[in-house]
XYZ file of N, CA and C in Angstrom:
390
model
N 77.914 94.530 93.034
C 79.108 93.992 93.647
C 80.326 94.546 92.909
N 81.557 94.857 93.577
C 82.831 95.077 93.104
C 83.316 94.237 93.436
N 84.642 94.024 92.199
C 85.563 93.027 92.903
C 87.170 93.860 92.316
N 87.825 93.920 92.886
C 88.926 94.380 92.984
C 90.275 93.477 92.087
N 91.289 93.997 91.958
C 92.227 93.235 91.434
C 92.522 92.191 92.033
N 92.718 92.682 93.372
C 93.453 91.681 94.206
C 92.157 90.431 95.071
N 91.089 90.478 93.926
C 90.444 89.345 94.848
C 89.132 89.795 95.506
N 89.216 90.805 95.868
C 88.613 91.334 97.169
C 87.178 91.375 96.482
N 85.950 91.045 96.878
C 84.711 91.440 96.302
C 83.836 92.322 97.495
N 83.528 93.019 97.401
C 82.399 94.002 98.334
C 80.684 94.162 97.412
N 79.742 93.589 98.408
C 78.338 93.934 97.910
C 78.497 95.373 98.640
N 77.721 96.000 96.614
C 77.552 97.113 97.428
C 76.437 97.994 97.213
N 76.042 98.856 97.785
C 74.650 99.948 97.472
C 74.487 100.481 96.140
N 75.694 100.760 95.619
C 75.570 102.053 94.460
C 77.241 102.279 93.964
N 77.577 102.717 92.886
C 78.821 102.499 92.320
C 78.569 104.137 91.389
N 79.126 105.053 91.469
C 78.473 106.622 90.976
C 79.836 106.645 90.709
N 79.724 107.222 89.013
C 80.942 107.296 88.087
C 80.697 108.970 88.210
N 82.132 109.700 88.041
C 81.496 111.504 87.622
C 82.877 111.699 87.274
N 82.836 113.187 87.602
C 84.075 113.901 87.078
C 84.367 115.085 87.799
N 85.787 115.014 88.032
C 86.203 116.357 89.206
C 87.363 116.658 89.176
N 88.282 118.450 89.577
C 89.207 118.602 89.256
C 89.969 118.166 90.685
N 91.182 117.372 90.259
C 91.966 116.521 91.795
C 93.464 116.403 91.175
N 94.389 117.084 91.609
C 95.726 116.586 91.818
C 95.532 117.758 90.088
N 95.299 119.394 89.746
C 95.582 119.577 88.972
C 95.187 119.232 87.821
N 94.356 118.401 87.525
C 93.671 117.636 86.304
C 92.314 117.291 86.246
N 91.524 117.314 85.661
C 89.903 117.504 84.987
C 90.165 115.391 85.010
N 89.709 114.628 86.106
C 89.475 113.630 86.078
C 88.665 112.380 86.431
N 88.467 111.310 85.726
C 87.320 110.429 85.985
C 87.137 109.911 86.774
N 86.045 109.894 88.116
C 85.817 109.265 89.753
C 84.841 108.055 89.416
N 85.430 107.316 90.568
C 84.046 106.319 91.001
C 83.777 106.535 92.464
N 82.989 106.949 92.719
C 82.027 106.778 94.451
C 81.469 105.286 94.542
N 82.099 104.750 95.582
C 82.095 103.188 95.670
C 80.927 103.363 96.983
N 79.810 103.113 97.286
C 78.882 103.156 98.271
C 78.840 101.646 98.944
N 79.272 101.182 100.096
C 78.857 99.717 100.725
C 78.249 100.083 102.069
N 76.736 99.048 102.581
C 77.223 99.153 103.947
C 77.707 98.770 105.029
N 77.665 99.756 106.292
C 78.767 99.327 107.151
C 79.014 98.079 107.840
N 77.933 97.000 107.982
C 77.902 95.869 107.918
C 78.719 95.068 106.915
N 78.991 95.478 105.664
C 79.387 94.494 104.431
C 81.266 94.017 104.991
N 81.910 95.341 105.261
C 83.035 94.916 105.901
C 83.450 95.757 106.639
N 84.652 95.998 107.003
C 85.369 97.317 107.812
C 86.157 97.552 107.181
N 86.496 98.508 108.317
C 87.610 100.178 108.048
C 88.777 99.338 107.642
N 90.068 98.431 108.125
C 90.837 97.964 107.901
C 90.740 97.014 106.592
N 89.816 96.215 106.324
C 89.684 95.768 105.088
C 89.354 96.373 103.576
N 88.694 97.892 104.054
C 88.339 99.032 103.152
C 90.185 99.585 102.940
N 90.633 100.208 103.908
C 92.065 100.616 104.256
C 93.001 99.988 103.101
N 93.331 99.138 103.134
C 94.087 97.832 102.395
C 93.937 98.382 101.230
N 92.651 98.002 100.405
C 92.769 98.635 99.362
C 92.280 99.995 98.950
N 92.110 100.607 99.407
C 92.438 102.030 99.307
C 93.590 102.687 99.153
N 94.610 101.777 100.257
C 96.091 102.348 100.260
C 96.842 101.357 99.031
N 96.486 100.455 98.479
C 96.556 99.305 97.445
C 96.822 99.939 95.886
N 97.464 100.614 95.434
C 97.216 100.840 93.629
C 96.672 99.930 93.313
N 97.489 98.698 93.619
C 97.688 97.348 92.351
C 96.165 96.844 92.434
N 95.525 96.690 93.769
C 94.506 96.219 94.288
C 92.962 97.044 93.022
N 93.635 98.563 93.180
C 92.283 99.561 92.259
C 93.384 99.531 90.905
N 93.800 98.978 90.151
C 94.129 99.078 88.801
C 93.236 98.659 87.985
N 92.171 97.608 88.393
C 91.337 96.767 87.942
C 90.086 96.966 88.737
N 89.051 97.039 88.394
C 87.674 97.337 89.316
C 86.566 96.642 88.526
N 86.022 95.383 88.497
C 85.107 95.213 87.993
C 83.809 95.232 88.792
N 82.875 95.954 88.116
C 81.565 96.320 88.554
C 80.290 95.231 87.814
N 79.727 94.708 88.851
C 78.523 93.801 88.291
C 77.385 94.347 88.993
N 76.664 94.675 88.359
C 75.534 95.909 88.972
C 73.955 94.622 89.189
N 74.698 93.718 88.635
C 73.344 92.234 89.700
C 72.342 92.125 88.637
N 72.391 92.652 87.796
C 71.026 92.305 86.658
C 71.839 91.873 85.335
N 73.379 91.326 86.140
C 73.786 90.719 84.422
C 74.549 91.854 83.787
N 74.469 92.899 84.148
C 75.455 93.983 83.170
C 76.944 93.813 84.104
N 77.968 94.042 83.614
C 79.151 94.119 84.207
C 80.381 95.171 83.493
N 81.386 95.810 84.263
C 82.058 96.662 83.470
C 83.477 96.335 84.410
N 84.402 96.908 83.799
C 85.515 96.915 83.882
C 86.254 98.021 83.669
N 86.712 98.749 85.333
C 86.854 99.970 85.144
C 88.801 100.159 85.685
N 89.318 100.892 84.899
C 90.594 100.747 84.865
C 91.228 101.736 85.590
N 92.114 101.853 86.168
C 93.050 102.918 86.792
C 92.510 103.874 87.614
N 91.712 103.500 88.567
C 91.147 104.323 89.580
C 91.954 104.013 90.732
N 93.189 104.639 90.416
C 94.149 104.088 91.371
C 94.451 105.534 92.306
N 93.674 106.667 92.254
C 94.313 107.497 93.389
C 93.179 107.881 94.055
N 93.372 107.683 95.580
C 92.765 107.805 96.478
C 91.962 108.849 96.738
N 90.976 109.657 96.972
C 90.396 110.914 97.088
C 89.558 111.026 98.530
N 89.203 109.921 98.730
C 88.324 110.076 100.085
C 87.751 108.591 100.528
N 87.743 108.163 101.977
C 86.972 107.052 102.389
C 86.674 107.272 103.868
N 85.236 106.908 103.950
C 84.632 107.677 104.803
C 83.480 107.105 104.992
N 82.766 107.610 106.560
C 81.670 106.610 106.059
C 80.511 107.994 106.309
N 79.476 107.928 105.649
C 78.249 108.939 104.956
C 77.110 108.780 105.899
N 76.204 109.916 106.127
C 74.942 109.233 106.452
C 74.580 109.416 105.149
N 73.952 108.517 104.313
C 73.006 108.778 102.960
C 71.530 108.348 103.058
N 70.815 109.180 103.253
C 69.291 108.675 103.099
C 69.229 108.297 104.653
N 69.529 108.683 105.658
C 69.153 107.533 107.415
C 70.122 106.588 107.219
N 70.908 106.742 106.393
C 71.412 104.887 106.422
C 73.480 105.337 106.567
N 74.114 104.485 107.268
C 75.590 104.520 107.281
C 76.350 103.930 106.425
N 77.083 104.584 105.290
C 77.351 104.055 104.298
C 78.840 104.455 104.119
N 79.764 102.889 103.910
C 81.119 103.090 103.738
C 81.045 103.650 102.274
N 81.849 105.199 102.194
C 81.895 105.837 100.602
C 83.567 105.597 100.636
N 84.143 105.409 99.057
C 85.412 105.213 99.220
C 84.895 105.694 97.630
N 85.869 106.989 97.379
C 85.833 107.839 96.142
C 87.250 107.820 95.617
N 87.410 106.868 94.552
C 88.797 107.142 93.781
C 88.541 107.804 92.331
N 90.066 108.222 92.197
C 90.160 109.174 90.960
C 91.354 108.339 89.710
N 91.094 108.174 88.541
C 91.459 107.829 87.399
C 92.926 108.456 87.350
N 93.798 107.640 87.162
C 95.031 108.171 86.400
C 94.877 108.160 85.098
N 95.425 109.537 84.585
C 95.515 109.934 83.315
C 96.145 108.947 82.308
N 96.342 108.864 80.921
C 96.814 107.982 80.398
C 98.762 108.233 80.278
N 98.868 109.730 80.035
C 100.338 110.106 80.275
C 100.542 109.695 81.539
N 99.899 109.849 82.290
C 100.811 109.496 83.835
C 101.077 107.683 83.858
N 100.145 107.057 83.034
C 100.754 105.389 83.287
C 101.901 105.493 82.080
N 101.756 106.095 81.361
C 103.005 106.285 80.282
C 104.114 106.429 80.962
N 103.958 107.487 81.514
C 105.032 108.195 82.657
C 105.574 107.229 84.064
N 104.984 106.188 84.473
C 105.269 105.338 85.618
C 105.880 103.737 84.738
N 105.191 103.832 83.499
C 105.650 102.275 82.557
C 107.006 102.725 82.357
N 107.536 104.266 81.933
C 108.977 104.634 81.647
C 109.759 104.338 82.811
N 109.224 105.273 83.902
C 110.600 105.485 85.166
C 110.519 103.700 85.563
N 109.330 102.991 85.309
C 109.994 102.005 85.921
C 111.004 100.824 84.415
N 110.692 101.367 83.498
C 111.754 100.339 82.685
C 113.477 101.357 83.222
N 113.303 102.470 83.217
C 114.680 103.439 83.802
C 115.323 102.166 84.890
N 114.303 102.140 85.830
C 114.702 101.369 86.614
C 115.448 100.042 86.686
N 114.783 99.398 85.931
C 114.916 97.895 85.466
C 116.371 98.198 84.719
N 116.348 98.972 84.081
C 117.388 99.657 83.216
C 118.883 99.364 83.878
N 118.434 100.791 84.916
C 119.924 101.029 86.085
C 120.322 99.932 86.868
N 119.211 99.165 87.194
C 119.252 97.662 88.303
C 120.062 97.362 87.676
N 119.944 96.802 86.314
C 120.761 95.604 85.115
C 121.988 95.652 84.885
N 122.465 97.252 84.925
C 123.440 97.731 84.686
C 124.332 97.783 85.801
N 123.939 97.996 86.771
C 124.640 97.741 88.168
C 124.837 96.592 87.965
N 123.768 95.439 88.054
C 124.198 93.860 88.176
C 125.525 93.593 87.371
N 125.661 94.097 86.148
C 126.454 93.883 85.045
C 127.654 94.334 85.096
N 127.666 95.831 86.012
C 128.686 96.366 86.658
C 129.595 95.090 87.583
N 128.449 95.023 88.571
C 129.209 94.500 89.264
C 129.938 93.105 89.137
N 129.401 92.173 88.164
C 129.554 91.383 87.766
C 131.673 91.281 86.782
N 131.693 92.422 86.161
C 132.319 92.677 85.157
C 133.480 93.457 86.547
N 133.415 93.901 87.133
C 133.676 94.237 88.565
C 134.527 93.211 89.539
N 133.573 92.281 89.596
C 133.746 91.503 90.458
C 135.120 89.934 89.940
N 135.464 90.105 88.096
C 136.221 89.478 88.175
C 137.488 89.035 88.187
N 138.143 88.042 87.994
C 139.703 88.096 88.843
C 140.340 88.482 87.291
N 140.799 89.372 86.798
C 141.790 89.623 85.276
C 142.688 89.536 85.057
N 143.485 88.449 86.223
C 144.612 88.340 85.863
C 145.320 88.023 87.644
């Protein structure tokens, strides 16, 4: 079973960790295997198109082991497989690097930054001096 950040749990066939070059960079995949019975395309969709949803991925493989897999937040493929005779929703995400959350924790304090400063602007702006 997976369960997602946002809640979401999917039973599923098989959970296949590897490694592949995507977006320029040598990086860490999970192949998420469910089948097509477990849910649909629109509920798969959601979080696929979701970062916040794949920031967090915990995997309980049903015999008691469990893991916690982090930042498989970019999309690579979802689709559904024949594997073995059988129809299988595959949804393959790829690991953000550790500079790149470095790189998204910055532009967004920038952000928070410029917001504040506007507010403060306008504030300092906005009063009567006389």
């Amino acid at each position: 079973m997976v369960t997602f950040t946002n809640g979401k749990s999917i039973e599923t066939i098989a959970v296949i960790g590897g490694t592949t070059q995507f977006q320029n960079a040598q990086r860490a995949t999970l192949e998420i295997r469910a089948a097509c019975d477990e849910t649909n395309f629109e509920e798969l969709r959601a979080i696929y198109t979701d970062s916040s949803a794949l920031s967090e991925i915990m995997i309980n493989d049903g015999n008691g082991g469990q893991s916690l897999q982090l930042n498989f937040t970019l999309p690579m493929e979802l689709s559904i497989k024949d594997i073995d005779g059988e129809q299988l929703w595959c949804m393959k995400l790829a690991q953000k690097s550790a500079l790149e959350i470095a790189q998204e924790n910055q532009a967004a304090s920038i952000n928070d930054t410029q917001l504040a400063l506007i507010e403060l602007a306008g504030m300092i702006g906005g009063e009567n001096n006389g």
